[in-house]
Backbone as a ProteinNet text record, in pm:
[ID]
protein_1_A
[PRIMARY]
MNINKNTGDIEINENFHVNKNTSTKEIKNINFLESFGEINEFETYSMQNIKFLNLETRVNFRFKNGILYIIEIIWTDGITNRLGYESSHSDMINEKKYLSKLISKSLDQSAETSTKYEDFFSFSWGYIIVKADQKSSLCSTMIIYGKNTNI
[TERTIARY]
-608	-531.2	-604.8	-626	-698.5	-623.3	-639.4	-576.8	-685.4	-669.2	-756.9	-690.2	-748	-683	-679	-765.1	-767.4	-657.2	-621.3	-524.8	-394.2	-397.3	-280.7	-271	-371.3	-373.4	-397.1	-326.2	-337.2	-372.5	-477.1	-516	-454.6	-353	-289.3	-384.5	-438	-546.9	-623.3	-725.1	-809.1	-732.6	-615.5	-537.6	-417.4	-387.7	-263.7	-285.7	-262.7	-278.7	-147.3	-112.9	5.2	-32.3	48.5	30.5	164.1	162.8	286.5	352.6	282.8	339.7	383.1	369.7	408.2	559.8	601.6	744.3	789.7	921	976	939.8	932.7	895.9	758.1	666.1	529.2	518.8	606.4	591.3	688	786.8	886.2	828.4	712.5	652.9	571.3	561.5	484.9	568.4	513.2	592.9	622.3	538.5	562.9	636.8	703.2	777.4	924.7	979.1	1121.7	1196.7	1317.3	1399	1514.4	1541.3	1651.9	1762.2	1752.6	1859.5	1850.3	1959.9	1963.4	2075.8	2041.1	2138.3	2105.4	2206.2	2189.5	2068.5	2054.6	1946.9	1810	1801.8	1677.6	1680.9	1573.8	1558.3	1442.8	1460.8	1359.7	1307.2	1175.1	1105.8	1011.3	975.4	892.1	793.6	677.2	575.3	533.4	517.1	474.8	329.3	275.9	140.2	32.9	40.5	-58.2	-148.4	-279.1	-374.5	-390.5	-369.8	-387.7	-469.6	-589.3	-681.3	-701.4	-713.4	-732.8	-614.7	-496.8	-375.4	-281.8	-206	-106.6	15.5	59.7	170.6	270	384.3	484.5	488.3	489.8	487.7	617.5	691.3	815.9	790.2	836.5	824.1	963.1	981.4	1109.9	1090.9	1171	1166.5	1290.3	1272.8	1385.8	1385.2	1495.8	1507.6	1393.4	1354.6	1254.7	1109.4	1080.3	942.9	915.8	796.6	758.6	764	836	855.4	803.6	829.9	790.1	731.8	621.8	568.9	574.1	637.5	644.9	564.9	468.9	381.6	415	468.5	511.4	410.8	357.4	260	334.3	320.8	401.1	340.4	208.9	152.1	116.7	166	147.6	248.2	224	308.5	452.4	468.5	603.8	688.6	635.4	711.6	734.2	634.2	648.6	752.2	754.2	848.9	985.8	991.8	1118.6	1172.8	1301.1	1363.1	1316.1	1236.2	1176.7	1048.9	999.2	878.5	908.9	811	830	803.2	846.7	822.6	672.2	595.1	449.7	385.1	440.2	389.2	396.4	511	531.8	439.5	429.8	345.3	198.8	153.7	14.7	-12.9	82.5	64.7	60.1	144.6	142.9	9.1	-41.3	-171.3	-282.8	-277	-377.9	-374.2	-253.5	-239.5	-292.4	-256.9	-300	-451.8	-510.5	-655.8	-723.5	-669.5	-724.2	-714.4	-599.9	-580.4	-671.1	-682	-772.6	-915.6	-958.3	-1094.3	-1110.2	-1011.9	-1016.7	-1020.3	-943.2	-934.9	-1040.6	-1108.3	-1203.2	-1134.7	-1017.2	-935.7	-842.3	-829.6	-737	-595.7	-499.5	-359.8	-345.3	-266.7	-241.8	-153.3	-53.5	39.3	57.7	62.4	79.7	182.8	280.3	376.8	373.8	455.3	459.6	495.8	585.5	637.8	589	528.1	484.6	353.7	269.8	150.5	165	127.1	156	26.7	-0.8	-116.1	-62.5	-119.1	-71.4	-181.2	-139.6	-231.6	-166.6	-241.6	-185.3	-80.7	-92	-1.7	118.3	113.9	224.6	183.4	242.3	224	201.8	137.4	132.2	185.3	282.2	339.8	325.9	267.5	256	358.8	449.1	556	591.2	636.4	695.2	843.6	920.2	1065.3	1137.3	1186	1254	1383.7	1455	1582.9	1564.1	1461.9	1434.4	1336.6	1278.3	1179.3	1063.4	1001.6	885.3	791.9	667.4	567.4	531.7	527.9	502.3	424.4	375.4	308.7	386.5	426.5	499.7	411.6	403.7	333.5	442.2	453.3	559.5	494.7	527.9	474.9	563.8	501.5	575.1	582.4	582.3	595	726.4	780.2	903.8	1019.2	1030.9	1140.8	1216.5	1342.7	1426.1	1431.7	1420	1428.7	1571.4
-33.8	-121.1	-133.1	-256.4	-283	-382.8	-368.7	-459.1	-535.7	-667.6	-749.6	-760.3	-696.2	-692.4	-827.8	-921.4	-1053.6	-1145.2	-1129.6	-1221.3	-1154	-1020.6	-950.1	-954.4	-1013.3	-1016.5	-875.8	-843.4	-709.6	-722.2	-650.3	-643.4	-516.1	-530.6	-415.6	-359.4	-446	-413.2	-542.2	-537.7	-657	-778.6	-756.6	-867.6	-908.5	-834.2	-858.9	-853.3	-967.4	-979.3	-1031.6	-985.3	-1036.1	-1066.4	-1152.3	-1182.3	-1232.8	-1276.6	-1318.8	-1438.8	-1508.7	-1626.1	-1596.6	-1471.6	-1436	-1448.4	-1511.5	-1530.3	-1437.2	-1421.1	-1338.3	-1398.1	-1527.6	-1593.1	-1549.8	-1527.2	-1490.1	-1348	-1257.3	-1119.3	-1081.2	-1162	-1126.3	-1112.7	-1167.4	-1160.5	-1032.3	-945.9	-823.3	-723	-672.9	-587	-448.7	-393	-258.8	-258.6	-367.8	-382.7	-348	-262.6	-229.4	-314.5	-355.9	-434.6	-348.9	-356.2	-281.7	-373.3	-501.4	-595	-649	-712.5	-780.2	-723	-690.9	-643.2	-708.3	-769.9	-831.2	-923.6	-1015.8	-1113.3	-1054.8	-923.6	-859.9	-827.6	-862.9	-832.9	-734.7	-623.4	-516.7	-492.5	-478.2	-445.8	-329.4	-256.3	-138.6	-120.3	-63.2	-25.8	117.9	195.4	334.6	351	468	506.2	406.9	364	273.8	353.8	340.7	409.1	328.6	394.3	334.6	432.9	393.9	479.9	612.9	604.9	719.4	815.3	769.7	850.5	789	871.8	823.4	775.8	651.8	596.5	520.8	497.9	405.4	291.1	167.3	52.1	-26.1	-41.4	-119.5	-252.9	-359.1	-494.3	-541.7	-582.6	-635.3	-781.9	-863.9	-1008.1	-1049.9	-1139.1	-1196.2	-1345.7	-1394.5	-1535.8	-1579.2	-1491.1	-1524.3	-1509.6	-1473.5	-1459.9	-1314.1	-1264.6	-1126.5	-1100.8	-995.9	-964.7	-825.2	-727.1	-589.3	-527.5	-455.2	-370.6	-227.9	-141.4	-0.3	79.7	156	235.7	382.9	450.2	589.9	679	773.9	867.4	967.3	952.4	1032.7	1167.8	1184.4	1315.2	1396.6	1353.7	1431	1544.9	1640.6	1760.8	1727.9	1631.9	1597.2	1544.1	1457.2	1402.1	1508.5	1590.8	1695.2	1798.4	1837.7	1940.7	1885.1	1754.2	1692.6	1755.5	1792.5	1849.1	1990.2	2048.5	2180	2167.9	2045.1	2029	2056.8	2113.1	2148.8	2028.6	2044	1943.1	1920.3	2030.6	2014.8	1952.2	1977.4	1911.5	1759.5	1712.8	1569.1	1509.6	1577.2	1527.9	1524.4	1629.8	1635.1	1526.5	1503	1401.7	1261.3	1237.7	1108	1087.4	1192	1182.1	1153.7	1219.2	1198.1	1054.4	1003.8	865.9	767	788.9	700.5	700.9	817.7	830.6	752.6	764.3	688.9	538.9	494.3	351.5	302.9	378.6	342.8	326.4	420.7	414.9	293.2	269.9	157.9	22.7	11.2	-114.4	-124.6	-12.1	-3.9	-43	17.2	-14.4	102.4	139.9	245.8	191.2	279.9	240.4	189.7	83.5	27	120.3	176.2	270.4	387.3	507.7	625.1	718.6	760.4	859.7	975.1	1073.1	1188.5	1147.6	1051	1013	878.5	795.2	662.7	622.3	554.7	488.6	341.7	257.3	114.4	35.5	-50.6	-139.7	-282.5	-365.9	-503.6	-601.9	-710.2	-814.9	-950.2	-1056.3	-1190.5	-1222.8	-1165.4	-1192.8	-1096.9	-985.8	-888.6	-751.2	-648.2	-510.8	-415.6	-303.5	-190.1	-71.4	-3.5	114.2	232.4	339.5	464.1	558.2	611.9	690.5	813.7	914.8	1035	1023.4	1013.6	992.5	1121.3	1192.4	1319.7	1301.7	1195.2	1171	1155.4	1081.2	1059.8	1162.2	1241.2	1341.7	1277.7	1177.1	1115.1	1057.3	1040.7	973.6	844.1	736.9	607.6	516.6	409.1	302.7	176.1	107.9	-17.5	-131.9	-235.6	-356.9	-462	-514.4	-609.1	-741.8	-842.8	-976.8	-1050.4	-1117	-1195.4	-1124	-1200.8	-1148.3	-1198.3	-1118.9	-1154.4	-1185.4	-1103.3	-1119.1	-989.2	-998.9	-878.4	-838.3	-711.3	-660.2	-648.1
-1623.8	-1538.1	-1405.2	-1360.8	-1236.8	-1150.3	-1017.3	-921	-847.3	-838.5	-756.5	-618.7	-517.9	-387	-317.1	-356.2	-293.8	-345.4	-473.8	-534.4	-577.2	-593.1	-644.5	-795.5	-862.7	-1008.2	-1061.3	-1168.4	-1226	-1373.5	-1411.3	-1551	-1608	-1692.9	-1755.5	-1861.4	-1943.4	-2036	-2061.1	-2148.2	-2166.7	-2219.9	-2277.4	-2334.6	-2250.1	-2143.7	-2071.4	-1920.9	-1854.9	-1710	-1651	-1530.8	-1461	-1317	-1253.8	-1112.1	-1057.1	-932.7	-866	-931.9	-1018.5	-1086.5	-1230.1	-1273.5	-1410.3	-1426.4	-1535.1	-1561.1	-1673	-1685	-1792.8	-1928.3	-1937.7	-2065.4	-2112.3	-2018.1	-2054.5	-2110.5	-2069.7	-2114.7	-2226.6	-2253	-2354.5	-2495.9	-2521.9	-2654	-2678.8	-2578.3	-2593	-2672.6	-2786.5	-2873.2	-2815.5	-2731.8	-2680	-2546	-2515.4	-2390.9	-2412.9	-2327.7	-2332.6	-2231.2	-2263.7	-2171.5	-2121.9	-1991.5	-1932.4	-1881.4	-1915.1	-1880.2	-1739.2	-1696.9	-1567.3	-1481.7	-1355.8	-1257.2	-1124	-1060.5	-928.2	-919.1	-1010.9	-1015.5	-1050.6	-1076.9	-1115.9	-1264.3	-1333.7	-1475.4	-1486.1	-1557.4	-1560.8	-1702.9	-1710.5	-1834.8	-1807.1	-1912.5	-1891.8	-2006.3	-1973.1	-2071.1	-2044.5	-2149.8	-2135.9	-2176.6	-2140.2	-2180.8	-2137	-2011.4	-1953.3	-1859.1	-1876.4	-1788.5	-1659.5	-1546.9	-1415.4	-1332.9	-1293.5	-1219.5	-1293.4	-1424.6	-1515.4	-1518	-1478.5	-1486.5	-1589.7	-1658.4	-1753.9	-1675.2	-1700.6	-1622.3	-1709.8	-1650.1	-1703	-1602.5	-1651.4	-1562	-1580.2	-1470.5	-1471.5	-1401.8	-1465.6	-1409.3	-1371.3	-1245.5	-1201.2	-1166.1	-1230.3	-1207.7	-1130.7	-1037	-965.2	-993.2	-1046.3	-1084.7	-1176.5	-1268.3	-1369.6	-1328.7	-1201.4	-1152.6	-1114.1	-1148.9	-1119.6	-970.1	-932	-791	-755.6	-844	-816.9	-943.3	-925.3	-1031.5	-978	-1053.4	-1015	-1117	-1066.8	-1153.4	-1126.6	-1229.4	-1216.1	-1287.8	-1216	-1271.4	-1359.6	-1491.8	-1584.3	-1619.7	-1605.4	-1639.2	-1515.6	-1401	-1278	-1271.2	-1187	-1178.1	-1137.6	-1047.2	-1000.2	-1114.3	-1194.4	-1307.6	-1414.8	-1441.5	-1544	-1505.9	-1377	-1333.2	-1294.1	-1267.1	-1227.4	-1100.7	-1104.7	-984.5	-953.3	-1040.2	-1014.2	-930.6	-910.2	-830.8	-683.8	-616.6	-476.9	-386.1	-263.8	-160.7	-146.9	-143.1	-129.5	-251.7	-372.6	-492.5	-474.9	-429	-411.8	-304.7	-192.4	-82.9	-125.9	-192.8	-239.3	-342.3	-431	-532.6	-469.7	-370.8	-299.9	-231.8	-169.3	-100.5	-200.8	-316.9	-420.2	-472.7	-502.5	-547.6	-445	-321.1	-212.9	-198.2	-211	-202	-317.1	-438.2	-552.1	-530	-479.9	-456.6	-343.9	-235.7	-125.3	-176.4	-258.4	-313.1	-405	-490	-583.9	-512.8	-404.4	-329.5	-218.7	-192.7	-81.6	48.5	67.4	185.4	212.9	338.1	376	389.9	381.2	403.3	545.5	561.2	693.9	775.8	708.2	770.6	675.1	730.8	647.3	710.6	630.1	673.6	573.7	597.4	508.2	365.5	350.9	220.3	167.2	250.8	205.4	270.7	192.9	245.3	212.3	306.1	298.7	312	212.5	213.5	219	304.7	321	283.1	214.3	169.8	192.9	180.4	199.7	91.5	-24.8	-138.4	-145.6	-69.8	-76	-27.6	-88	-41.8	-158.3	-127.8	-219.2	-141	-197.5	-133.4	-228	-179	-254.9	-194.1	-279	-220.5	-301.7	-229.5	-287.8	-262.1	-368.6	-358.1	-394.7	-293.6	-317.2	-395.4	-367.6	-434.5	-585.7	-626.3	-769.3	-824.4	-738.9	-775.6	-854.1	-792.2	-855.8	-750.1	-792.4	-709.2	-779.3	-703.7	-765.9	-673	-732.6	-660.7	-685.4	-579.8	-594.2	-545.5	-627.8	-590.6	-572.3	-451.3	-418	-384.6	-463.6	-439.7	-340.6	-245.1	-147.8	-14.4	89.3	226	284.5	375.3	446.4	351.1	246.6	152.3	144.4	109	94.5	-50.6	-76.1	-212.7	-253.7
[MASK]
+++++++++++++++++++++++++++++++++++++++++++++++++++++++++++++++++++++++++++++++++++++++++++++++++++++++++++++++++++++++++++++++++++++++++++++++++++++++

């Protein structure tokens, strides 16, 4: 899985690409895609066992009004996900830092803003946020298409 930082286009694998213009109609034909239904104008789909920066991940696609709005990439073989609520605060922070470092290297760009729990990358097409979420006990990368929009 690769991200084009100039356009926001994402290559999931050699046969499957998504971008800010991808519609639900385009992805519904994928056989390994799970559907989680529609809530508050958002429709969610998910794929498991996707390699992202050489990490095993689950990728969630959130569509708003039929257009791709958010991609959430959850690191499934990282310590935080494996240990769940047994993971320590430092496990989560270290994992977030590691993810952010991989993304910075891949994009050849440092985070615009960095806090203990989130690193924020900004582009003309949207944002990438790397976060450690204590409430959900997971570390993830969110790709948000669009600027000045409310989630």
